[in-house]
Tab-separated table of C-alpha atoms in Angstrom:
chain	number	residue	atom	x	y	z
U	28	GLU	CA	-15.763	-13.602	15.518
U	29	ALA	CA	-18.550	-11.849	17.439
U	30	GLN	CA	-20.475	-14.508	19.297
U	31	VAL	CA	-23.159	-15.153	21.853
U	32	THR	CA	-22.677	-18.672	23.187
U	33	GLN	CA	-25.378	-20.555	24.997
U	34	ASN	CA	-25.066	-23.897	26.718
U	35	PRO	CA	-26.472	-26.441	26.627
U	36	ARG	CA	-28.214	-26.512	23.241
U	37	TYR	CA	-30.639	-29.201	24.350
U	38	LEU	CA	-31.718	-30.189	27.845
U	39	ILE	CA	-34.304	-32.602	29.168
U	40	THR	CA	-34.891	-32.446	32.904
U	41	VAL	CA	-37.436	-33.394	35.543
U	42	THR	CA	-39.791	-31.144	37.438
U	43	GLY	CA	-38.159	-29.438	40.400
U	44	LYS	CA	-34.527	-30.124	39.526
U	45	LYS	CA	-32.602	-26.847	39.527
U	46	LEU	CA	-30.804	-25.976	36.307
U	47	THR	CA	-28.721	-23.199	34.830
U	48	VAL	CA	-28.459	-22.155	31.186
U	49	THR	CA	-25.286	-20.232	30.515
U	50	CYS	CA	-24.800	-17.302	28.140
U	51	SER	CA	-21.475	-15.740	27.282
U	52	GLN	CA	-20.624	-12.937	24.831
U	53	ASN	CA	-17.329	-11.684	23.455
U	54	MET	CA	-18.516	-8.303	22.136
U	55	ASN	CA	-18.209	-6.271	25.346
U	56	HIS	CA	-21.914	-5.368	25.160
U	57	GLU	CA	-23.499	-3.820	28.220
U	58	TYR	CA	-27.045	-4.962	27.516
U	59	MET	CA	-27.972	-8.636	27.764
U	60	SER	CA	-31.373	-10.244	27.774
U	61	TRP	CA	-33.153	-13.604	27.942
U	62	TYR	CA	-36.156	-14.516	25.809
U	63	ARG	CA	-38.321	-17.547	25.493
U	64	GLN	CA	-39.999	-18.458	22.220
U	65	ASP	CA	-43.200	-20.467	22.102
U	66	PRO	CA	-45.458	-21.368	19.161
U	67	GLY	CA	-48.207	-18.796	18.737
U	68	LEU	CA	-46.710	-16.525	21.403
U	69	GLY	CA	-43.505	-15.393	19.734
U	70	LEU	CA	-40.502	-14.058	21.616
U	71	ARG	CA	-41.151	-12.895	25.158
U	72	GLN	CA	-38.564	-11.217	27.355
U	73	ILE	CA	-37.798	-12.921	30.660
U	74	TYR	CA	-35.085	-10.758	32.229
U	75	TYR	CA	-32.601	-8.185	31.064
U	76	SER	CA	-29.430	-6.561	32.339
U	77	MET	CA	-28.209	-3.075	31.549
U	78	ASN	CA	-24.759	-3.740	33.020
U	79	VAL	CA	-22.868	-5.672	35.682
U	80	GLU	CA	-24.974	-6.104	38.842
U	81	VAL	CA	-27.963	-4.362	37.167
U	82	THR	CA	-30.822	-6.695	36.270
U	83	ASP	CA	-34.565	-6.251	35.890
U	84	LYS	CA	-37.683	-8.218	35.054
U	85	GLY	CA	-39.017	-8.512	31.561
U	86	ASP	CA	-42.517	-9.537	30.587
U	87	VAL	CA	-42.501	-13.143	31.871
U	88	PRO	CA	-40.056	-13.378	34.824
U	89	GLU	CA	-41.983	-15.809	37.053
U	90	GLY	CA	-40.006	-18.952	37.828
U	91	TYR	CA	-36.681	-17.571	36.609
U	92	LYS	CA	-33.642	-15.902	38.144
U	93	VAL	CA	-30.609	-14.252	36.589
U	94	SER	CA	-27.307	-12.823	37.731
U	95	ARG	CA	-24.732	-10.545	36.117
U	96	LYS	CA	-21.484	-10.735	38.037
U	97	GLU	CA	-19.301	-10.227	34.991
U	98	LYS	CA	-19.962	-8.266	31.821
U	99	ARG	CA	-19.585	-11.231	29.507
U	100	ASN	CA	-21.825	-13.733	31.336
U	101	PHE	CA	-25.559	-13.728	32.010
U	102	PRO	CA	-26.817	-17.113	33.255
U	103	LEU	CA	-30.506	-18.010	33.438
U	104	ILE	CA	-31.463	-20.030	36.515
U	105	LEU	CA	-34.567	-22.151	36.949
U	106	GLU	CA	-34.713	-22.982	40.668
U	107	SER	CA	-37.633	-25.407	40.392
U	108	PRO	CA	-38.499	-26.039	36.749
U	109	SER	CA	-42.060	-26.927	35.805
U	110	PRO	CA	-43.472	-28.355	32.553
U	111	ASN	CA	-44.837	-24.926	31.524
U	112	GLN	CA	-41.215	-23.775	31.249
U	113	THR	CA	-40.656	-26.170	28.363
U	114	SER	CA	-39.610	-23.777	25.628
U	115	LEU	CA	-36.870	-22.506	23.325
U	116	TYR	CA	-34.666	-20.002	25.123
U	117	PHE	CA	-32.496	-17.302	23.578
U	118	CYS	CA	-29.875	-15.046	25.050
U	119	ALA	CA	-29.364	-11.738	23.262
U	120	THR	CA	-26.938	-8.840	23.569
U	121	GLN	CA	-26.986	-5.290	22.281
U	122	SER	CA	-24.323	-2.656	21.939
U	123	ARG	CA	-24.589	0.811	23.445
U	124	ASP	CA	-25.533	2.309	20.067
U	125	GLY	CA	-28.631	0.131	20.140
U	126	THR	CA	-28.402	-1.157	16.569
U	127	GLY	CA	-30.241	-4.381	17.155
U	128	TYR	CA	-29.737	-7.593	19.061
U	129	THR	CA	-27.275	-10.406	18.501
U	130	PHE	CA	-28.844	-13.702	19.500
U	131	GLY	CA	-27.349	-16.943	20.672
U	132	SER	CA	-28.207	-20.211	18.945
U	133	GLY	CA	-30.836	-21.151	21.492
U	134	THR	CA	-31.424	-23.746	24.210
U	135	ARG	CA	-34.295	-26.148	23.788
U	136	LEU	CA	-35.499	-27.089	27.265
U	137	THR	CA	-37.956	-29.856	28.023
U	138	VAL	CA	-39.254	-30.293	31.568
U	139	VAL	CA	-41.042	-33.593	32.222
E	13	GLN	CA	-54.834	-4.406	20.542
E	14	LYS	CA	-51.394	-5.991	20.615
E	15	GLU	CA	-48.417	-3.654	20.299
E	16	VAL	CA	-47.121	-5.408	17.181
E	17	GLU	CA	-49.237	-7.496	14.807
E	18	GLN	CA	-47.730	-9.790	12.196
E	19	ASP	CA	-49.530	-12.304	10.011
E	20	PRO	CA	-48.051	-15.702	10.928
E	21	GLY	CA	-48.634	-17.183	7.474
E	22	PRO	CA	-47.492	-19.654	6.404
E	23	LEU	CA	-46.576	-18.051	3.106
E	24	SER	CA	-45.516	-20.251	0.207
E	25	VAL	CA	-44.171	-18.771	-3.042
E	26	PRO	CA	-42.341	-20.072	-6.127
E	27	GLU	CA	-38.685	-19.294	-6.623
E	28	GLY	CA	-38.177	-15.889	-8.206
E	29	ALA	CA	-41.356	-14.364	-6.771
E	30	ILE	CA	-41.478	-11.024	-4.992
E	31	VAL	CA	-42.343	-11.519	-1.344
E	32	SER	CA	-44.034	-8.912	0.830
E	33	LEU	CA	-44.017	-9.260	4.609
E	34	ASN	CA	-45.777	-6.773	6.855
E	35	CYS	CA	-46.286	-5.653	10.433
E	36	THR	CA	-48.540	-3.096	12.023
E	37	TYR	CA	-48.008	-1.518	15.398
E	38	SER	CA	-49.892	0.664	17.831
E	39	ASN	CA	-47.182	2.404	19.882
E	40	SER	CA	-46.346	5.755	18.291
E	41	ALA	CA	-43.155	5.928	20.406
E	42	PHE	CA	-41.464	3.299	18.249
E	43	GLN	CA	-38.664	4.907	16.252
E	44	TYR	CA	-36.382	2.045	15.247
E	45	PHE	CA	-37.571	-0.833	13.099
E	46	MET	CA	-35.886	-4.111	12.336
E	47	TRP	CA	-36.397	-7.333	10.480
E	48	TYR	CA	-34.879	-10.574	11.690
E	49	ARG	CA	-34.595	-13.854	9.835
E	50	GLN	CA	-34.733	-17.093	11.783
E	51	TYR	CA	-33.849	-20.416	10.234
E	52	SER	CA	-35.158	-23.595	11.816
E	53	ARG	CA	-33.306	-24.479	15.052
E	54	LYS	CA	-31.272	-21.241	14.902
E	55	GLY	CA	-31.332	-17.904	16.652
E	56	PRO	CA	-32.796	-14.845	14.886
E	57	GLU	CA	-30.286	-12.819	12.878
E	58	LEU	CA	-30.602	-9.141	12.056
E	59	LEU	CA	-31.513	-8.584	8.415
E	60	MET	CA	-32.516	-4.924	8.141
E	61	TYR	CA	-32.395	-1.938	10.496
E	62	THR	CA	-34.139	1.369	9.796
E	63	TYR	CA	-34.787	4.547	11.714
E	64	SER	CA	-38.078	6.435	11.414
E	65	SER	CA	-39.948	6.559	8.092
E	66	GLY	CA	-38.584	5.774	4.658
E	67	ASN	CA	-37.026	3.001	2.622
E	68	LYS	CA	-33.796	1.087	2.956
E	69	GLU	CA	-32.427	-1.301	0.374
E	70	ASP	CA	-29.817	-4.026	0.785
E	71	GLY	CA	-29.359	-6.307	-2.180
E	72	ARG	CA	-32.613	-8.177	-2.794
E	73	PHE	CA	-34.164	-6.851	0.417
E	74	THR	CA	-36.054	-3.568	0.871
E	75	ALA	CA	-37.470	-2.369	4.169
E	76	GLN	CA	-40.192	0.281	4.236
E	77	VAL	CA	-41.511	2.203	7.208
E	78	ASP	CA	-44.665	4.325	7.158
E	79	LYS	CA	-44.967	5.862	10.606
E	80	SER	CA	-48.119	7.782	9.717
E	81	SER	CA	-49.888	4.454	9.113
E	82	LYS	CA	-47.884	2.553	11.730
E	83	TYR	CA	-47.004	-0.006	9.096
E	84	ILE	CA	-43.704	-1.599	8.123
E	85	SER	CA	-42.861	-3.919	5.242
E	86	LEU	CA	-40.056	-6.128	4.035
E	87	PHE	CA	-39.838	-6.929	0.338
E	88	ILE	CA	-37.725	-9.758	-1.022
E	89	ARG	CA	-37.040	-9.664	-4.764
E	90	ASP	CA	-36.088	-12.736	-6.797
E	91	SER	CA	-36.778	-14.972	-3.824
E	92	GLN	CA	-34.595	-18.056	-3.399
E	93	PRO	CA	-35.144	-21.374	-1.590
E	94	SER	CA	-32.454	-20.214	0.852
E	95	ASP	CA	-34.825	-17.395	1.890
E	96	SER	CA	-37.134	-20.002	3.441
E	97	ALA	CA	-37.274	-19.043	7.114
E	98	THR	CA	-39.373	-17.275	9.699
E	99	TYR	CA	-39.227	-13.475	9.443
E	100	LEU	CA	-39.721	-11.433	12.582
E	101	CYS	CA	-40.357	-7.728	12.712
E	102	ALA	CA	-39.101	-5.849	15.768
E	103	MET	CA	-39.192	-2.280	16.956
E	104	LYS	CA	-38.188	-0.053	19.827
E	105	GLY	CA	-38.460	3.488	21.094
E	106	SER	CA	-35.722	5.996	21.814
E	107	GLY	CA	-34.262	7.371	25.030
E	108	GLY	CA	-34.879	5.335	28.171
E	109	SER	CA	-36.668	2.587	26.240
E	110	ASN	CA	-33.890	2.332	23.697
E	111	TYR	CA	-32.835	-1.171	24.614
E	112	LYS	CA	-35.955	-3.303	24.688
E	113	LEU	CA	-37.220	-4.743	21.419
E	114	THR	CA	-40.864	-5.612	20.885
E	115	PHE	CA	-41.261	-8.447	18.391
E	116	GLY	CA	-43.987	-9.577	16.063
E	117	LYS	CA	-44.785	-13.295	16.236
E	118	GLY	CA	-43.120	-14.009	12.923
E	119	THR	CA	-44.171	-15.070	9.413
E	120	LEU	CA	-43.090	-18.482	8.118
E	121	LEU	CA	-41.963	-18.223	4.489
E	122	THR	CA	-41.295	-21.132	2.154
E	123	VAL	CA	-39.773	-20.526	-1.288
E	124	ASN	CA	-40.316	-23.517	-3.537
E	125	PRO	CA	-37.735	-24.406	-6.233
């Protein structure tokens, strides 16, 4: 079954404590992306990756890092989380033919 | 003006009603248009995908694109309680910008039994 798997699903952490949200896909898609979703603001792109070792900033990259060492994995790293990064995060992938995204189930992050 | 505008609702209809959801956009470079459905606590899932202007039908769902007016619609016939979700429009250009989707903020739909 084609899947985008995110972990963890829920996370509560404290300000400044580094964390990583993992994303893994089994569809061999080149393009992967991270979004955050906030009430009234919709989905906003954080970072994206066109392929292994190729990453670039989206619309709201401040406070986030990513890496793409393997095709299937695209972790999102928060080096020093702050309360304004409390949000619902989604990983998404897209095939080369560009026929839409496949999203993961989401990670609800709370930073206190 | 935002690139994509979508009325957030909420929209509440009785079961069996015809639902119309709409988005307008300002970027004439958009060529591909999508509708996603997002259930509570779930990731968005692709519902409809269309290229350029015209209509596309899939079961109870019809997507319409009018590029001259920069206006897209999703119609749901014989709506069911299971259609209750947030509906997101999304669009993208072609060529070098082929990968990035620009989303509307979503419309919350409730279908009442």
